[in-house]
């Protein structure tokens, strides 16, 4: 891989590797990202860290890619949306916890990539914003679904409608960022240790049930929790 750095271990790491372009998302990077997610899925990793090389997490879609999409016919444009959305879906539905480690900027598609993670950690002053409406398009990589669930309906509408920028400090206050670390690498290490201290089966079951809770009623959620609890106890006793 050229535009993705991949490390497979207990704590797997996928790092966007276009620092000269602020890790903007082009077709090659996105293709390699999909391959990396699949590799993590098939590995024994217990945690995944998503990060960016250089001083920026991700500046969003590469401008050349964006311009080429604008000139596509509608069928081709729809296929390009499917391609990107499938990557976000696979990342969001990975069975292990995913932590986005964000520095300096998470813009447009970069912010939506961070939203697909379970947890977001950031450096002080990191800027998040949804940029797509500036180009006459909506954010179609998950923000319309995930952002309201993180920050609430009204705040999500504000951030999307106005393209208002929020720093890591405000992002933490509204629930978009979980922790702020002066040293991101130390933050990754510290947060990873917290996750690794919990049995993997517990993390996987809890993640799955939290995600499913949006789609079932309370009684069904309790039923699913009972089944998961039995699996956790069985794994603990084995």
Tab-separated table of C-alpha atoms in Angstrom:
chain	number	residue	atom	x	y	z
A	1	UNK	CA	0.000	0.000	0.000
A	2	UNK	CA	1.213	3.473	-0.891
A	3	UNK	CA	-1.382	5.878	0.468
A	4	UNK	CA	-2.320	3.879	3.565
A	5	UNK	CA	-0.028	2.660	6.321
A	6	UNK	CA	-1.319	-0.520	7.955
A	7	UNK	CA	-0.102	-2.189	11.136
A	8	UNK	CA	-1.726	-5.388	12.364
A	9	UNK	CA	-1.395	-6.253	16.065
A	10	UNK	CA	-3.635	-6.276	19.150
A	11	UNK	CA	-3.970	-2.567	18.434
A	12	UNK	CA	-4.213	-2.329	14.647
A	13	UNK	CA	-3.546	0.995	12.979
A	14	UNK	CA	-4.648	2.450	9.673
A	15	UNK	CA	-2.985	5.753	8.873
A	16	UNK	CA	-3.874	7.935	5.889
A	17	UNK	CA	-0.593	8.542	4.069
A	18	UNK	CA	-0.863	11.607	1.837
A	19	UNK	CA	0.672	14.184	4.181
A	20	UNK	CA	1.678	16.416	1.269
A	21	UNK	CA	-2.039	16.697	0.392
A	22	UNK	CA	-3.277	16.902	4.008
A	23	UNK	CA	-4.430	13.274	3.592
A	24	UNK	CA	-7.154	14.256	1.144
A	25	UNK	CA	-9.173	11.268	-0.026
A	26	UNK	CA	-8.560	10.184	-3.597
A	27	UNK	CA	-9.557	6.953	-5.340
A	28	UNK	CA	-6.308	5.142	-4.588
A	29	UNK	CA	-6.360	6.085	-0.920
A	30	UNK	CA	-10.007	5.055	-0.579
A	31	UNK	CA	-9.364	1.751	-2.356
A	32	UNK	CA	-6.430	1.012	-0.063
A	33	UNK	CA	-8.511	2.047	2.951
A	34	UNK	CA	-11.123	-0.546	2.046
A	35	UNK	CA	-8.407	-3.190	1.689
A	36	UNK	CA	-6.924	-2.213	5.049
A	37	UNK	CA	-10.300	-2.422	6.814
A	38	UNK	CA	-10.815	-5.905	5.368
A	39	UNK	CA	-7.346	-6.932	6.552
A	40	UNK	CA	-8.130	-5.732	10.076
A	41	UNK	CA	-11.458	-7.590	9.992
A	42	UNK	CA	-9.666	-10.842	9.178
A	43	UNK	CA	-6.916	-10.315	11.782
A	44	UNK	CA	-6.816	-10.913	15.541
A	45	UNK	CA	-6.807	-7.173	16.288
A	46	UNK	CA	-8.816	-6.085	19.332
A	47	UNK	CA	-8.756	-2.333	18.673
A	48	UNK	CA	-8.344	-0.223	15.515
A	49	UNK	CA	-6.835	3.246	15.427
A	50	UNK	CA	-7.539	5.493	12.412
A	51	UNK	CA	-5.059	8.357	12.084
A	52	UNK	CA	-3.339	10.598	9.541
A	53	UNK	CA	0.313	11.049	8.707
A	54	UNK	CA	1.786	14.529	9.003
A	55	UNK	CA	0.070	17.433	10.748
A	56	UNK	CA	-3.523	16.899	9.550
A	57	UNK	CA	-6.007	14.060	10.018
A	58	UNK	CA	-7.879	14.539	6.737
A	59	UNK	CA	-8.825	17.540	4.598
A	60	UNK	CA	-11.743	15.716	2.962
A	61	UNK	CA	-12.186	14.621	-0.639
A	62	UNK	CA	-9.323	15.408	-2.980
A	63	UNK	CA	-10.281	18.427	-5.075
A	64	UNK	CA	-9.483	16.627	-8.347
A	65	UNK	CA	-11.725	13.735	-7.313
A	66	UNK	CA	-14.496	16.141	-6.348
A	67	UNK	CA	-14.290	17.952	-9.684
A	68	UNK	CA	-14.303	14.686	-11.623
A	69	UNK	CA	-17.408	13.559	-9.725
A	70	UNK	CA	-19.209	16.785	-10.608
A	71	UNK	CA	-18.659	16.023	-14.311
A	72	UNK	CA	-19.798	12.395	-14.139
A	73	UNK	CA	-23.094	11.261	-15.611
A	74	UNK	CA	-25.685	10.452	-12.943
A	75	UNK	CA	-25.223	6.680	-13.067
A	76	UNK	CA	-21.471	6.961	-12.643
A	77	UNK	CA	-21.942	9.545	-9.903
A	78	UNK	CA	-24.286	7.194	-8.037
A	79	UNK	CA	-21.739	4.380	-8.310
A	80	UNK	CA	-19.020	6.607	-6.857
A	81	UNK	CA	-21.267	7.391	-3.885
A	82	UNK	CA	-21.885	3.663	-3.372
A	83	UNK	CA	-18.127	3.030	-3.400
A	84	UNK	CA	-17.404	5.547	-0.634
A	85	UNK	CA	-20.470	4.677	1.438
A	86	UNK	CA	-19.571	0.985	1.468
A	87	UNK	CA	-16.193	1.852	2.989
A	88	UNK	CA	-17.805	3.957	5.719
A	89	UNK	CA	-20.350	1.214	6.393
A	90	UNK	CA	-17.645	-1.454	6.727
A	91	UNK	CA	-15.666	0.748	9.097
A	92	UNK	CA	-18.703	1.566	11.233
A	93	UNK	CA	-19.685	-2.099	11.445
A	94	UNK	CA	-16.248	-3.458	12.276
A	95	UNK	CA	-16.685	-5.834	15.219
A	96	UNK	CA	-13.950	-4.224	17.339
A	97	UNK	CA	-13.763	-0.683	18.785
A	98	UNK	CA	-12.502	1.934	16.333
A	99	UNK	CA	-10.765	5.075	17.607
A	100	UNK	CA	-10.205	8.075	15.322
A	101	UNK	CA	-7.099	9.973	16.419
A	102	UNK	CA	-7.545	13.432	14.948
A	103	UNK	CA	-5.153	16.354	14.672
A	104	UNK	CA	-5.416	19.866	13.217
A	105	UNK	CA	-8.251	19.404	10.704
A	106	UNK	CA	-11.084	16.939	10.017
A	107	UNK	CA	-12.929	18.526	7.118
A	108	UNK	CA	-15.877	17.255	5.076
A	109	UNK	CA	-15.224	13.624	4.243
A	110	UNK	CA	-12.435	13.652	6.821
A	111	UNK	CA	-14.896	14.597	9.549
A	112	UNK	CA	-17.307	11.936	8.322
A	113	UNK	CA	-14.531	9.353	8.432
A	114	UNK	CA	-13.938	10.315	12.077
A	115	UNK	CA	-17.678	10.113	12.777
A	116	UNK	CA	-17.691	6.481	11.615
A	117	UNK	CA	-15.388	5.568	14.517
A	118	UNK	CA	-16.718	4.591	17.936
A	119	UNK	CA	-14.459	7.034	19.767
A	120	UNK	CA	-12.753	10.272	18.731
A	121	UNK	CA	-9.672	11.672	20.437
A	122	UNK	CA	-8.040	14.906	19.293
A	123	UNK	CA	-5.284	17.413	19.933
A	124	UNK	CA	-6.114	20.877	21.325
A	125	UNK	CA	-7.503	23.277	18.741
A	126	UNK	CA	-8.290	20.610	16.154
A	127	UNK	CA	-10.991	21.924	13.803
A	128	UNK	CA	-14.003	19.909	12.667
A	129	UNK	CA	-16.443	21.043	10.020
A	130	UNK	CA	-18.822	19.805	7.357
A	131	UNK	CA	-17.863	21.523	4.122
A	132	UNK	CA	-19.996	19.797	1.486
A	133	UNK	CA	-22.857	22.365	1.290
A	134	UNK	CA	-20.262	24.895	0.089
A	135	UNK	CA	-20.084	22.867	-3.132
A	136	UNK	CA	-23.838	22.447	-3.497
A	137	UNK	CA	-23.932	18.874	-2.180
A	138	UNK	CA	-24.925	17.175	1.067
A	139	UNK	CA	-22.592	15.151	3.310
A	140	UNK	CA	-23.291	11.601	2.127
A	141	UNK	CA	-20.674	9.614	4.079
A	142	UNK	CA	-22.728	9.108	7.221
A	143	UNK	CA	-22.887	12.553	8.860
A	144	UNK	CA	-26.646	12.894	8.414
A	145	UNK	CA	-27.133	9.670	10.397
A	146	UNK	CA	-24.244	9.716	12.862
A	147	UNK	CA	-23.885	13.373	13.812
A	148	UNK	CA	-27.391	13.811	15.328
A	149	UNK	CA	-26.797	10.702	17.433
A	150	UNK	CA	-23.610	12.196	18.838
A	151	UNK	CA	-24.460	15.853	19.384
A	152	UNK	CA	-28.273	15.999	19.228
A	153	UNK	CA	-30.645	16.995	16.467
A	154	UNK	CA	-30.457	20.785	16.760
A	155	UNK	CA	-26.679	21.001	17.022
A	156	UNK	CA	-26.258	18.609	14.100
A	157	UNK	CA	-28.543	20.729	11.928
A	158	UNK	CA	-26.580	23.839	12.861
A	159	UNK	CA	-23.223	22.267	12.007
A	160	UNK	CA	-24.492	20.893	8.691
A	161	UNK	CA	-26.661	23.808	7.553
A	162	UNK	CA	-24.153	26.561	8.389
A	163	UNK	CA	-20.829	24.720	7.956
A	164	UNK	CA	-19.862	26.122	11.339
A	165	UNK	CA	-16.394	25.130	12.489
A	166	UNK	CA	-15.915	23.690	15.960
A	167	UNK	CA	-12.639	23.219	17.778
A	168	UNK	CA	-11.758	20.109	19.747
A	169	UNK	CA	-12.678	21.904	22.955
A	170	UNK	CA	-16.241	22.669	21.835
A	171	UNK	CA	-16.436	19.289	20.133
A	172	UNK	CA	-15.741	17.626	23.463
A	173	UNK	CA	-18.381	19.757	25.198
A	174	UNK	CA	-21.072	18.706	22.684
A	175	UNK	CA	-20.101	15.024	22.606
A	176	UNK	CA	-18.297	14.903	19.276
A	177	UNK	CA	-14.856	14.320	20.838
A	178	UNK	CA	-14.268	11.989	23.782
A	179	UNK	CA	-10.800	13.040	24.951
A	180	UNK	CA	-8.222	15.741	24.161
A	181	UNK	CA	-4.506	14.972	24.378
A	182	UNK	CA	-1.577	17.376	23.938
A	183	UNK	CA	0.471	14.445	22.612
A	184	UNK	CA	-1.687	12.402	20.250
A	185	UNK	CA	0.624	9.375	20.212
A	186	UNK	CA	0.567	9.182	23.998
A	187	UNK	CA	-3.187	9.626	23.855
A	188	UNK	CA	-3.483	6.693	21.455
A	189	UNK	CA	-1.384	4.553	23.776
A	190	UNK	CA	-3.346	5.579	26.863
A	191	UNK	CA	-6.767	5.057	25.320
A	192	UNK	CA	-5.750	1.754	23.735
A	193	UNK	CA	-4.661	0.452	27.152
A	194	UNK	CA	-8.097	1.278	28.545
A	195	UNK	CA	-9.774	-0.707	25.779
A	196	UNK	CA	-7.387	-3.646	26.019
A	197	UNK	CA	-8.092	-3.908	29.747
A	198	UNK	CA	-11.649	-5.012	28.918
A	199	UNK	CA	-12.286	-8.548	27.590
A	200	UNK	CA	-12.651	-8.511	23.831
A	201	UNK	CA	-15.980	-10.345	23.905
A	202	UNK	CA	-17.423	-7.640	26.167
A	203	UNK	CA	-16.353	-4.854	23.809
A	204	UNK	CA	-17.697	-6.674	20.768
A	205	UNK	CA	-21.041	-7.527	22.356
A	206	UNK	CA	-21.482	-4.022	23.802
A	207	UNK	CA	-20.612	-2.367	20.500
A	208	UNK	CA	-23.067	-4.521	18.594
A	209	UNK	CA	-25.910	-3.947	21.054
A	210	UNK	CA	-25.368	-0.184	21.217
A	211	UNK	CA	-25.595	-0.026	17.429
A	212	UNK	CA	-28.689	-2.228	17.315
A	213	UNK	CA	-30.400	-0.274	20.098
A	214	UNK	CA	-31.270	2.482	17.610
A	215	UNK	CA	-33.373	0.022	15.629
A	216	UNK	CA	-35.268	-1.961	18.298
A	217	UNK	CA	-37.596	-1.183	21.188
A	218	UNK	CA	-36.525	-1.363	24.822
A	219	UNK	CA	-37.915	-4.841	25.447
A	220	UNK	CA	-36.080	-6.270	22.435
A	221	UNK	CA	-32.895	-4.519	23.555
A	222	UNK	CA	-33.198	-6.190	26.961
A	223	UNK	CA	-33.728	-9.569	25.320
A	224	UNK	CA	-30.629	-9.106	23.185
A	225	UNK	CA	-28.658	-7.992	26.237
A	226	UNK	CA	-29.595	-11.218	28.024
A	227	UNK	CA	-28.326	-13.327	25.118
A	228	UNK	CA	-25.119	-11.327	24.951
A	229	UNK	CA	-24.616	-11.620	28.692
A	230	UNK	CA	-24.823	-15.393	28.469
A	231	UNK	CA	-22.184	-15.377	25.736
A	232	UNK	CA	-19.925	-13.162	27.884
A	233	UNK	CA	-20.251	-15.447	30.896
A	234	UNK	CA	-19.652	-18.542	28.761
A	235	UNK	CA	-16.489	-16.954	27.325
A	236	UNK	CA	-15.315	-15.979	30.833
A	237	UNK	CA	-15.782	-19.532	32.122
A	238	UNK	CA	-14.091	-21.216	29.197
